[in-house]
CSV table of C-alpha atoms and ligand atoms in Angstrom, one decimal:
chain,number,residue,atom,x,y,z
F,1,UNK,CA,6.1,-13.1,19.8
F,2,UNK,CA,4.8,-13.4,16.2
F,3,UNK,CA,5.5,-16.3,13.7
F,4,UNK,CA,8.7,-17.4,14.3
F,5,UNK,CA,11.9,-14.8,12.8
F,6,UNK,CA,13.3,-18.4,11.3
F,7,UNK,CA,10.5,-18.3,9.2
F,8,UNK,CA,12.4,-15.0,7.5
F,9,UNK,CA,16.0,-16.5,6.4
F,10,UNK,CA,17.0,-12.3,5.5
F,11,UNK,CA,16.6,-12.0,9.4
F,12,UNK,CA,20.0,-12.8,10.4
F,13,UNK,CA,21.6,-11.2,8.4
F,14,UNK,CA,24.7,-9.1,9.8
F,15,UNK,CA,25.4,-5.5,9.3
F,16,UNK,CA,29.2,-5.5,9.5
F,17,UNK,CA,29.4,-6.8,13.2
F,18,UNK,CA,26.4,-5.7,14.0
F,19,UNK,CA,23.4,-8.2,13.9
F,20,UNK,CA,20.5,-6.8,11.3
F,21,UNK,CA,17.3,-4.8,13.1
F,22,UNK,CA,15.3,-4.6,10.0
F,23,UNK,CA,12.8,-1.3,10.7
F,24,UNK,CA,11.8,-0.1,7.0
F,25,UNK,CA,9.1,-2.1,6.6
F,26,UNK,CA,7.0,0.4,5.5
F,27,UNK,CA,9.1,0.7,2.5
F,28,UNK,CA,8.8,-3.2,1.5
F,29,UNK,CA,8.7,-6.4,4.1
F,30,UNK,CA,10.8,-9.5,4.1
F,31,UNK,CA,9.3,-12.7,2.4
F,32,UNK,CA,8.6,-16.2,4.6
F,33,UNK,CA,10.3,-19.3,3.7
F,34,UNK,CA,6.8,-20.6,2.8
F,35,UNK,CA,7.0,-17.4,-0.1
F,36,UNK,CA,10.3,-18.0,-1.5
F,37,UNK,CA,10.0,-21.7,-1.6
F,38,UNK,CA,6.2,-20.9,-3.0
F,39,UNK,CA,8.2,-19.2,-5.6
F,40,UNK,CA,10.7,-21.8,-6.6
F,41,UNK,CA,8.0,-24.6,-6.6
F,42,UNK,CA,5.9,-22.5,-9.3
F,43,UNK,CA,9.0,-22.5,-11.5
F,44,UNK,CA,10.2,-25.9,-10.8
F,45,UNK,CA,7.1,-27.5,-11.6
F,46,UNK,CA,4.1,-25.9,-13.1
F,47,UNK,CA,5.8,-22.7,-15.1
F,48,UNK,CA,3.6,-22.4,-18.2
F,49,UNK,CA,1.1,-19.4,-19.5
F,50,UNK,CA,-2.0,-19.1,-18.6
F,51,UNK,CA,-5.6,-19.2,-20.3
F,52,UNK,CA,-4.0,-20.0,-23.9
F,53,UNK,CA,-2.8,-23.3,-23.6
F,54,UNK,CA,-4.1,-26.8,-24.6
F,55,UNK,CA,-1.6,-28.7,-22.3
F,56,UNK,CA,-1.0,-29.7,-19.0
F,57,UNK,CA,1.2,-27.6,-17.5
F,58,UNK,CA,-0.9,-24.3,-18.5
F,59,UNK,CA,-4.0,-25.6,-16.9
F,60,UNK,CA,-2.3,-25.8,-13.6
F,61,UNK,CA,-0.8,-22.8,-13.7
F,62,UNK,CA,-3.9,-20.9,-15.1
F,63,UNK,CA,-6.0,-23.0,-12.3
F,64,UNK,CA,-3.2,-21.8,-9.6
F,65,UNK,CA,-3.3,-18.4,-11.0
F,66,UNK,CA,-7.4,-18.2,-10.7
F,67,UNK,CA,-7.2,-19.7,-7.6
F,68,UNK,CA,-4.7,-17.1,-6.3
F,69,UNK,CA,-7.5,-14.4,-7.3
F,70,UNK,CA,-10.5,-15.7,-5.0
F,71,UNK,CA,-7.8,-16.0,-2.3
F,72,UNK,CA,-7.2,-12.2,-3.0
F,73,UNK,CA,-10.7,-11.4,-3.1
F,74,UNK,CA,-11.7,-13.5,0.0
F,75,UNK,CA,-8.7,-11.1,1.6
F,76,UNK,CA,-10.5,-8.2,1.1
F,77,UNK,CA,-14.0,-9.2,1.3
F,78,UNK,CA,-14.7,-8.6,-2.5
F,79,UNK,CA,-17.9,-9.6,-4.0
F,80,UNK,CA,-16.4,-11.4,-6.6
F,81,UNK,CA,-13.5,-12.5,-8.3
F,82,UNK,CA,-14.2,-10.6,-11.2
F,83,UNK,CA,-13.4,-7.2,-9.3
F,84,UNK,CA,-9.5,-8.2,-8.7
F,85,UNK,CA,-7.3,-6.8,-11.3
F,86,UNK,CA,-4.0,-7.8,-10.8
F,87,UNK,CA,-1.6,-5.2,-11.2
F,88,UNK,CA,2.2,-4.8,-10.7
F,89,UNK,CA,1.8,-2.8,-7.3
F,90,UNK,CA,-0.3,0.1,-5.8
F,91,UNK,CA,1.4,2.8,-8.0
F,92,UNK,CA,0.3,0.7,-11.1
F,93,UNK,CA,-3.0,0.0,-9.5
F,94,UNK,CA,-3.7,3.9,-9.0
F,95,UNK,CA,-2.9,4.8,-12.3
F,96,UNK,CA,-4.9,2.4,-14.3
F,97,UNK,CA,-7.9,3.8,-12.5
F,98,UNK,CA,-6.8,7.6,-13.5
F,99,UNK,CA,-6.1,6.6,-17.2
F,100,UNK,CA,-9.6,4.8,-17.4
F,101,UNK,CA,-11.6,7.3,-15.6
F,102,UNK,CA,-9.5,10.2,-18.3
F,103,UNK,CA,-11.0,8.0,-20.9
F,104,UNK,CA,-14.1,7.7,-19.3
F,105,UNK,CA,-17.1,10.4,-19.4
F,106,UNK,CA,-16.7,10.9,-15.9
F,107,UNK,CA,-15.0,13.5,-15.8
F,108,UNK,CA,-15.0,17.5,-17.5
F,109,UNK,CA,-13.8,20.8,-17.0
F,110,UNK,CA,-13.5,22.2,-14.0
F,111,UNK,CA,-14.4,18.7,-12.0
F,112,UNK,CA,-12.7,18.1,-8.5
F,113,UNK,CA,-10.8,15.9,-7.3
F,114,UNK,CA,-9.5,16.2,-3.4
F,115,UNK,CA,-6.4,14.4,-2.1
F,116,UNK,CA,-5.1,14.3,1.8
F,117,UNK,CA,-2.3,16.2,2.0
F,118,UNK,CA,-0.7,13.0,3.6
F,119,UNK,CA,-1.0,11.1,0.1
F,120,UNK,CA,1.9,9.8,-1.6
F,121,UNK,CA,3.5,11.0,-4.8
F,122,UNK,CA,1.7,7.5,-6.5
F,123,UNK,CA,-1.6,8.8,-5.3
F,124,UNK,CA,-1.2,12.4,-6.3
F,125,UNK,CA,0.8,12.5,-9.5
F,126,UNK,CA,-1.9,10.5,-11.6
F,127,UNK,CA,-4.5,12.6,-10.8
F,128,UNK,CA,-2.8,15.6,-11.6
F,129,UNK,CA,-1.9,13.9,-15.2
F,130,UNK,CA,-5.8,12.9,-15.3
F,131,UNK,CA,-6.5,16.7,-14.4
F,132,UNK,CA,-4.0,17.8,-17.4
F,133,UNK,CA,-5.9,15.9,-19.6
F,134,UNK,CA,-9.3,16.6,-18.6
F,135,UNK,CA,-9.1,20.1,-17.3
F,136,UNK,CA,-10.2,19.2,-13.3
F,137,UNK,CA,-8.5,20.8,-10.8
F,138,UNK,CA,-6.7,18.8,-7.4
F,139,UNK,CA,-7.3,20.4,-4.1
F,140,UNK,CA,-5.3,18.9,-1.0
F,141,UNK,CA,-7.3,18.3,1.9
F,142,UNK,CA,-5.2,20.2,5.1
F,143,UNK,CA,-4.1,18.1,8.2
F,144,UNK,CA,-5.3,19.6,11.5
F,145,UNK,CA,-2.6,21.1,13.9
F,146,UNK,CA,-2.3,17.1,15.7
F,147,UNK,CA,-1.1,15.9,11.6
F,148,UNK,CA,-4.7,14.3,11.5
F,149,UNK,CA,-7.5,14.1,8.9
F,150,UNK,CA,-9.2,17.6,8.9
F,151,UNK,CA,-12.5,16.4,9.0
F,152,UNK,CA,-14.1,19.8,8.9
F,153,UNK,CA,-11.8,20.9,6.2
F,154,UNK,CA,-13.1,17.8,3.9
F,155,UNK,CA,-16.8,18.4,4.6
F,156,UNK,CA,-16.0,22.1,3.2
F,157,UNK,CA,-14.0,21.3,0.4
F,158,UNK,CA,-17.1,18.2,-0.6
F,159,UNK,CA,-18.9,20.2,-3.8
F,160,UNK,CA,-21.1,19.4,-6.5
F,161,UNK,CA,-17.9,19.1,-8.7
F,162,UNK,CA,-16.4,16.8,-6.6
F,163,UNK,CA,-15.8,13.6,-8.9
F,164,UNK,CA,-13.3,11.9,-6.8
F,165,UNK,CA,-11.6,11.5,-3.2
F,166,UNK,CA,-7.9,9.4,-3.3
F,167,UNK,CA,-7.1,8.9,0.3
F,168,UNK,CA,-4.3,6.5,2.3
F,169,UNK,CA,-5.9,4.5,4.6
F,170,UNK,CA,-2.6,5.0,6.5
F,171,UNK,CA,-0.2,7.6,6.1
F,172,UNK,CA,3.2,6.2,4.9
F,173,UNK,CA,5.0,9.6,6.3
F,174,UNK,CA,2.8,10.1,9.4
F,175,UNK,CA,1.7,6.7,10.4
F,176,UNK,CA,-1.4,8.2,11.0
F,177,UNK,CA,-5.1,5.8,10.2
F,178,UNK,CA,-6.9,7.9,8.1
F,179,UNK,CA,-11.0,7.8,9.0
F,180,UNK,CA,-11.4,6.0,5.8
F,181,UNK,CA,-15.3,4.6,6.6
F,182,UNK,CA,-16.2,8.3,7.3
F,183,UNK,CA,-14.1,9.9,4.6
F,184,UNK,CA,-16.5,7.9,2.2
F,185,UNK,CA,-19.4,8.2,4.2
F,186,UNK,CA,-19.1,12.1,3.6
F,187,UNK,CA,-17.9,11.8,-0.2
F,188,UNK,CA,-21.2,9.0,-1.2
F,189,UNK,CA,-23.2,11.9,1.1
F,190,UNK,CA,-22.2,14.3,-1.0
F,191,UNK,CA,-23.6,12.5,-3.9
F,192,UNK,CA,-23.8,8.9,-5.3
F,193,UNK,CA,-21.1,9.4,-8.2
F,194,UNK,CA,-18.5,11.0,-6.2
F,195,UNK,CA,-16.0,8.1,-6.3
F,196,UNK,CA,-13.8,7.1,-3.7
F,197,UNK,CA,-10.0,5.6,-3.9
F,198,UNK,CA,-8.2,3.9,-1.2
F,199,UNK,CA,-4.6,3.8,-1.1
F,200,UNK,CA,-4.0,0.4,0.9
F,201,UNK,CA,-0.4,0.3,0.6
F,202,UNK,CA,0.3,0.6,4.3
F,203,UNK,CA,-3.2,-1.3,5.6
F,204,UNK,CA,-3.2,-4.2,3.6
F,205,UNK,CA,-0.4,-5.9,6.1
F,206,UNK,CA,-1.6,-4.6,9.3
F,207,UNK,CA,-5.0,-4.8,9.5
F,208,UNK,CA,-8.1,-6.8,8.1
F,209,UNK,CA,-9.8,-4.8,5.3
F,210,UNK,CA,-13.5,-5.4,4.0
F,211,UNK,CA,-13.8,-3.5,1.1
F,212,UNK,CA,-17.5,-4.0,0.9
F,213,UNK,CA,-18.4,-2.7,4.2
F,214,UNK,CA,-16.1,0.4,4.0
F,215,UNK,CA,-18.1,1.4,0.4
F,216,UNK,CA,-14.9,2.4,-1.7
F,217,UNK,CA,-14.9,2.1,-4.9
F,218,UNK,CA,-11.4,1.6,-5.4
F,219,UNK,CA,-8.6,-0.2,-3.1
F,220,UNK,CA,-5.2,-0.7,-4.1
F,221,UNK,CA,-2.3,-2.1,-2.9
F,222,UNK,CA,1.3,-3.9,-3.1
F,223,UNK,CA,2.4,-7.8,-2.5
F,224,UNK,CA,6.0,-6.2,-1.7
F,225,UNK,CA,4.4,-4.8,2.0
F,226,UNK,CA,2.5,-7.8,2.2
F,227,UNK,CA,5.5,-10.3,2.5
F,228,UNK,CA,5.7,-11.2,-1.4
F,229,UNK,CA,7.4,-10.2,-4.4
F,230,UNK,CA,7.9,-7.0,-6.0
F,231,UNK,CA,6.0,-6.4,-9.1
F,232,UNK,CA,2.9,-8.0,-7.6
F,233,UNK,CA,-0.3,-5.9,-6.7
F,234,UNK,CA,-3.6,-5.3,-6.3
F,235,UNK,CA,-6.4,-3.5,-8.0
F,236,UNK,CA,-9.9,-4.1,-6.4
F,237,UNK,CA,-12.8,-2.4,-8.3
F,238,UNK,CA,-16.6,-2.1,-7.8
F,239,UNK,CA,-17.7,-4.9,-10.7
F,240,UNK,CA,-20.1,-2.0,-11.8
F,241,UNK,CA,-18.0,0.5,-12.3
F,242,UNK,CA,-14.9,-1.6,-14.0
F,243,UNK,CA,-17.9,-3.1,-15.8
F,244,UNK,CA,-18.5,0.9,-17.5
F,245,UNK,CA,-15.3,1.9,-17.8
F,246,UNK,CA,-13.5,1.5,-20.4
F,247,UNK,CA,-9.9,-0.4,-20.2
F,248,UNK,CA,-6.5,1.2,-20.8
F,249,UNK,CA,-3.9,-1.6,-21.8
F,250,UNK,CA,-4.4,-3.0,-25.2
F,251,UNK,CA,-3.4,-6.4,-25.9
F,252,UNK,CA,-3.5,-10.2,-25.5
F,253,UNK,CA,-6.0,-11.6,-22.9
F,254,UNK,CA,-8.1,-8.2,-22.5
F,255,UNK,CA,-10.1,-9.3,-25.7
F,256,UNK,CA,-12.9,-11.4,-26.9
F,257,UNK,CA,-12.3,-11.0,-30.5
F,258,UNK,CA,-10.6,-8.9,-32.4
F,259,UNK,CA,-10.6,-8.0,-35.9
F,260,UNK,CA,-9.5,-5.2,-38.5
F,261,UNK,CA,-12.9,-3.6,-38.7
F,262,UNK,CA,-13.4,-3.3,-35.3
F,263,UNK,CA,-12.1,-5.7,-31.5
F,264,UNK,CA,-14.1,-6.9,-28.4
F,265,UNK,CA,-13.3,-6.4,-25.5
F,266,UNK,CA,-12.8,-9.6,-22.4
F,267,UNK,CA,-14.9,-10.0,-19.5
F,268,UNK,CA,-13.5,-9.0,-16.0
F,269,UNK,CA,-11.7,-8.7,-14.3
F,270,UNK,CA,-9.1,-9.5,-18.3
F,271,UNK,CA,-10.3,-6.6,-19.7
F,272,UNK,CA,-8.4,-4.5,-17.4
F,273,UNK,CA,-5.0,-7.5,-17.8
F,274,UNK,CA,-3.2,-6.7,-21.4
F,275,UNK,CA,-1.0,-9.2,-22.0
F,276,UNK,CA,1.0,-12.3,-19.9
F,277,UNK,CA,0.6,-11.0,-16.1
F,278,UNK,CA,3.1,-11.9,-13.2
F,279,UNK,CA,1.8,-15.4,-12.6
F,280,UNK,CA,4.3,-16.6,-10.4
F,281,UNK,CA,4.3,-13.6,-8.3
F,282,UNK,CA,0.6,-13.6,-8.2
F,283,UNK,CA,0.1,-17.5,-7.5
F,284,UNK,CA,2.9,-16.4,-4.7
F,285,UNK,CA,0.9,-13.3,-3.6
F,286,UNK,CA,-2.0,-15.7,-2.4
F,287,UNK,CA,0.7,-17.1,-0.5
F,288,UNK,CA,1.6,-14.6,1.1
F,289,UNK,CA,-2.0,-13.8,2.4
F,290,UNK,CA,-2.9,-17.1,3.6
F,291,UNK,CA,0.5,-16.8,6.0
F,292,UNK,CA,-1.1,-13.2,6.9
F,293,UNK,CA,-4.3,-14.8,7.5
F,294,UNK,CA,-2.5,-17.7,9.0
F,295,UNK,CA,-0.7,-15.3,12.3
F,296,UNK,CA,-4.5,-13.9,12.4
F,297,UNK,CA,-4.3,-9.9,11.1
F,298,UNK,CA,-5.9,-9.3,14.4
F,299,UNK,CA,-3.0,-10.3,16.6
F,300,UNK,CA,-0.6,-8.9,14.0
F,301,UNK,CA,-1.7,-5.9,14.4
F,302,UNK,CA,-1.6,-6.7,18.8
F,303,UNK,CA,2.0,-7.2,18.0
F,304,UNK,CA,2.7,-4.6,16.3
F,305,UNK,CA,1.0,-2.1,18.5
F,306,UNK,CA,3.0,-3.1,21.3
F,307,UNK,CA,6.1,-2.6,19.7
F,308,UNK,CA,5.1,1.0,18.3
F,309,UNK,CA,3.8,2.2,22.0
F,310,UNK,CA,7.4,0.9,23.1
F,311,UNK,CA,9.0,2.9,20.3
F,312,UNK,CA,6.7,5.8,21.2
F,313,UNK,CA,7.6,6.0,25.0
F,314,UNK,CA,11.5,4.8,24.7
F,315,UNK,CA,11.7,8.0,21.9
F,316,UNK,CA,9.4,10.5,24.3
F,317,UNK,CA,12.2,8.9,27.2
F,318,UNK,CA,15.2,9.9,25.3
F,319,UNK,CA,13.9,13.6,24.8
F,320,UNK,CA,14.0,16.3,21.9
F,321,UNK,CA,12.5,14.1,19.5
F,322,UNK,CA,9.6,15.5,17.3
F,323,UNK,CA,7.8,12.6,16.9
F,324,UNK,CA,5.2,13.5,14.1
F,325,UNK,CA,1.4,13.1,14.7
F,326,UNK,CA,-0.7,11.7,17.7
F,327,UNK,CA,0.4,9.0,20.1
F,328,UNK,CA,-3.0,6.7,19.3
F,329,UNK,CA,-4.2,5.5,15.8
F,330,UNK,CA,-1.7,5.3,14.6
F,331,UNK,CA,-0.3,2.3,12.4
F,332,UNK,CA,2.8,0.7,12.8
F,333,UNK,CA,5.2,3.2,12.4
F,334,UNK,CA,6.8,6.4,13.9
F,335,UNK,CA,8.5,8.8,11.5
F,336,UNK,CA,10.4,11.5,13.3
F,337,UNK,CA,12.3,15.1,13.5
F,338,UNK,CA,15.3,16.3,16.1
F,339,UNK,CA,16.0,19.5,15.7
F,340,UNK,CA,19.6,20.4,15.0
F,341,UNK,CA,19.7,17.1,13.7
F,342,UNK,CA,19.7,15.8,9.9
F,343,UNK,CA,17.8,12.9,9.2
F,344,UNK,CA,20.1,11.6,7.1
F,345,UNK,CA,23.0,12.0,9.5
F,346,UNK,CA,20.8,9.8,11.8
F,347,UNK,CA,19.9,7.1,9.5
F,348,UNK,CA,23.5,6.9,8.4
F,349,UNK,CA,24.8,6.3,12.2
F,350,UNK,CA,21.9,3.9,12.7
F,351,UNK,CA,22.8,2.0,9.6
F,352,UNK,CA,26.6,1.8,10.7
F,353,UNK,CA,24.8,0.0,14.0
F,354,UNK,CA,22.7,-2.3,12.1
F,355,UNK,CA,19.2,-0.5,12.4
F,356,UNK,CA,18.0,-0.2,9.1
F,357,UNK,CA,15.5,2.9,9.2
F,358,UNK,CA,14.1,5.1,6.3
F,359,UNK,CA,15.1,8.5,5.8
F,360,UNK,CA,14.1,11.4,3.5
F,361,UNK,CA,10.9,12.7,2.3
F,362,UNK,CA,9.4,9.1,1.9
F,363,UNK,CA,7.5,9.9,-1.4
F,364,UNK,CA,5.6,12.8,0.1
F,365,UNK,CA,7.3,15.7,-0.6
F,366,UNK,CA,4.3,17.8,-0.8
F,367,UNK,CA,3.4,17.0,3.1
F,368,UNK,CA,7.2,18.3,3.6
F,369,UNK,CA,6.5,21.3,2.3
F,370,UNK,CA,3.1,21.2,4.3
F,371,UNK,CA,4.9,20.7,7.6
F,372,UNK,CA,8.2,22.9,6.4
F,373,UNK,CA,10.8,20.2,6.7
F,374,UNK,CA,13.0,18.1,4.4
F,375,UNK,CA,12.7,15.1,5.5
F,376,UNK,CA,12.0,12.3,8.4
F,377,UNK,CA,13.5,9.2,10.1
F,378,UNK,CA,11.0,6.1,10.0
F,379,UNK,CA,11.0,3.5,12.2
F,380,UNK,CA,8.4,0.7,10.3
F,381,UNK,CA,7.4,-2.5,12.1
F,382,UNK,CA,6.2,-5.9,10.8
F,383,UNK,CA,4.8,-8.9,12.5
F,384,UNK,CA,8.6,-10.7,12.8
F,385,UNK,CA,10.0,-7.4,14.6
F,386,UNK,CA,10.7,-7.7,18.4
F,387,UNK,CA,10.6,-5.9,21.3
F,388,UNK,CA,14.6,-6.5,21.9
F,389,UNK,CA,15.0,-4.7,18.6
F,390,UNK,CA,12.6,-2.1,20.0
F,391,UNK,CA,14.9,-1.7,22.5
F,392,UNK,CA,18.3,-1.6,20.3
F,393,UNK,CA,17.1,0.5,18.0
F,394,UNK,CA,15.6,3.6,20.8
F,395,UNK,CA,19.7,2.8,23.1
F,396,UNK,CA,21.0,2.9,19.2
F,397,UNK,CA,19.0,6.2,18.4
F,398,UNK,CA,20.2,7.8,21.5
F,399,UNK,CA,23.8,7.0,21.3
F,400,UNK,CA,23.4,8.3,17.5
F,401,UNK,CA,21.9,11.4,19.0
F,402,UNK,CA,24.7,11.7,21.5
F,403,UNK,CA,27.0,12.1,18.7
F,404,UNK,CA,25.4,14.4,16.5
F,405,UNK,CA,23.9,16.9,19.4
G,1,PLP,C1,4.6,2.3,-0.9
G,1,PLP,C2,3.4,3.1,-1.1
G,1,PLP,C3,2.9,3.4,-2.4
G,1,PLP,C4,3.6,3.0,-3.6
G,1,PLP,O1,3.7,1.6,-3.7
G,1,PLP,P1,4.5,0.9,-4.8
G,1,PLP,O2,4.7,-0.4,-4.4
G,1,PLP,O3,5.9,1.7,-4.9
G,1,PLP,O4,3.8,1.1,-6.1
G,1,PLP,C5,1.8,4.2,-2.4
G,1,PLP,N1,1.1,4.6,-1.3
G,1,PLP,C6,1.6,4.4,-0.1
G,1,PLP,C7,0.8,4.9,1.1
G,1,PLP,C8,2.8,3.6,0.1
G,1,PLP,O5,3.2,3.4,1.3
């Protein structure tokens, strides 16, 4: 047993008469007590903006606020401060780096940039807007026949042209832990400027991330699968590459000077923060971390595996279930098909019991179209999750089943 489900008020919650089994925490997790109240201090007692003013109050909060970014960057292993860009979430995060880099010289006709074929819409979409404007072309880098990372493939599909690689570190669809060390490994192999982006949004809670050793030069990810807010996120950047680029958002804060005839532009990480960021949330994101760091990200992740083997053997147990890519390495969810059944007929019946799941395409609708199906049912875990609820939700799941085949 994790950190104690008391430290989640949302937890006991009741579904009708049925007690809440929260599993969609792959879509966003519930916050601590020590967030929300986090939150409510911040406005009771030191809400003011930051960097601008003379008094009191906006010292604190910009000292809370700059505080919050080395607790960030000491997260992820950052070099310095000044390569965490807060951001609204990964999707914001991922297309801040496509806008500057369609600014930037970077990129020209006929460049490449390759994408798994796991990615989510948030990490495929912006760089097919970048290609539009640029004239580079996307190519999706095919699973094997086990729904893993085809290695081979990627080597193959590496190129001269090859400008950029935009991976997940884990699938949000598959569960599956993409070799992300490797990955960009092979892409710096294949030549120094070949950039690489990783999608953190389903790591960043899960397991311990050091963005120095892995060699990216991108990582992005949300608060809101972290335990804090929505609207809070993450953009870490290799200082000499945020350094060269140029910034997108104009505004307040990103400047030095500014004049008629011609504006300055901030140091960083500002440059790349137009106008008056999420403060609270981002003072509150720090919390958030140092309560991850707190249960230890290693035995999180212990937890967590437990109760996704448990999940794993209970589904094999109750039989006909499709359960999508390979028992091991996998993070900590199961997303999964039955035949003759509808996912959303499923989710529905496991709703009426309580179980909240995720059903549908899961922002990946390409990798639907990949594997030839409409959608999943996704069972997410998160350090406060049980192996009681393990258990309700697979007798749940096969009583739903029971109904519907
Ligand atoms: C949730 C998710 C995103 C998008 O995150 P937002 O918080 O909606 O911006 C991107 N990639 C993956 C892998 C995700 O799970």
């Amino acid at each position: 047993m994790m950190a104690p489900r008391t430290d989640f008020p949302i937890l006991s919650a009741q579904v009708g008469r049925n007690p809440l089994v929260y599993l969609d925490n792959a879509a966003t997790t519930q916050k601590p007590q020590v967030v929300l109240q986090a939150l409510a201090d911040y406005y009771e007692k030191v809400n003011s903006n930051i960097h601008r003013g003379a008094h009191y109050l906006s010292r604190l909060s910009t000292e809370q606020h700059e505080q919050a970014r080395a607790t960030v960057a000491a997260f992820l292993h950052a070099a310095s401060e000044r390569e965490i860009v807060f951001t609204s979430g990964t999707t914001a995060g991922i297309n801040l780096v496509a806008q500057v880099l369609a600014l930037s010289s970077r990129f020209s006709a006929g460049d490449e940039i390759l994408v798994t074929t796991d990615a989510h819409h948030s990490n495929i979409v912006p760089w097919q807007m970048l290609c539009q404007r640029v004239g580079a072309v996307l190519k999706p880098i095919p699973l094997t026949p086990e729904l893993t990372f085809d290695m081979e493939a990627y080597l193959r599909l590496l190129s001269p042209r090859t400008r950029l690689v935009a991976v997940p570190y884990i699938s949000n669809a598959l569960g599956v832990v993409n070799p992300v060390a490797q990955i960009i490994k092979a892409a710096k192999h294949n030549s120094a400027s070949t950039l690489v982006l990783v999608d953190g949004a389903q790591s960043t809670a899960h397991m311990a991330v050091n963005v120095q050793a892995l060699g990216c030069d991108f990582y992005v990810f949300s608060g809101h699968k972290v335990y804090a807010p929505t609207g809070t996120g993450v953009l870490w950047g290799r200082e000499s590459l945020l350094a060269e680029l140029p910034p997108w958002l104009g505004g307040g804060e990103m400047i030095k000077e500014v004049s008629f005839s011609g504006t300055t532009y901030n140091d960083l990480p500002f440059k790349y923060e137009a106008g008056t960021p999420n403060i609270g949330g981002n003072i509150v994101l720090a919390a958030a971390l140092r309560y991850v760091t707190e249960q230890g990200l290693a035995a999180i992740d212990a937890h967590e595996q437990k109760l996704t083997q448990r999940m794993y053997s209970g589904l094999q147990a109750i039989g006909g279930i499709n359960i999508l890519g390979p028992a091991q390495n996998r993070g900590a969810l199961l997303s999964v098909v039955v035949p003759g059944v509808h996912h959303y007929d499923l989710g529905t019946l496991l709703d009426q019991m309580g179980i909240a799941v995720r059903t549908g395409h899961h922002c990946c609708q390409p990798l639907m179209q990949y594997l030839g199906i409409s959608g999943t049912t996704r069972y997410s875990f998160a350090l406060y999750n049980t192996e009681a609820e393990v258990d309700r939700a697979l007798a749940c799941t096969e009583r739903a089943l029971n109904m519907l085949r």
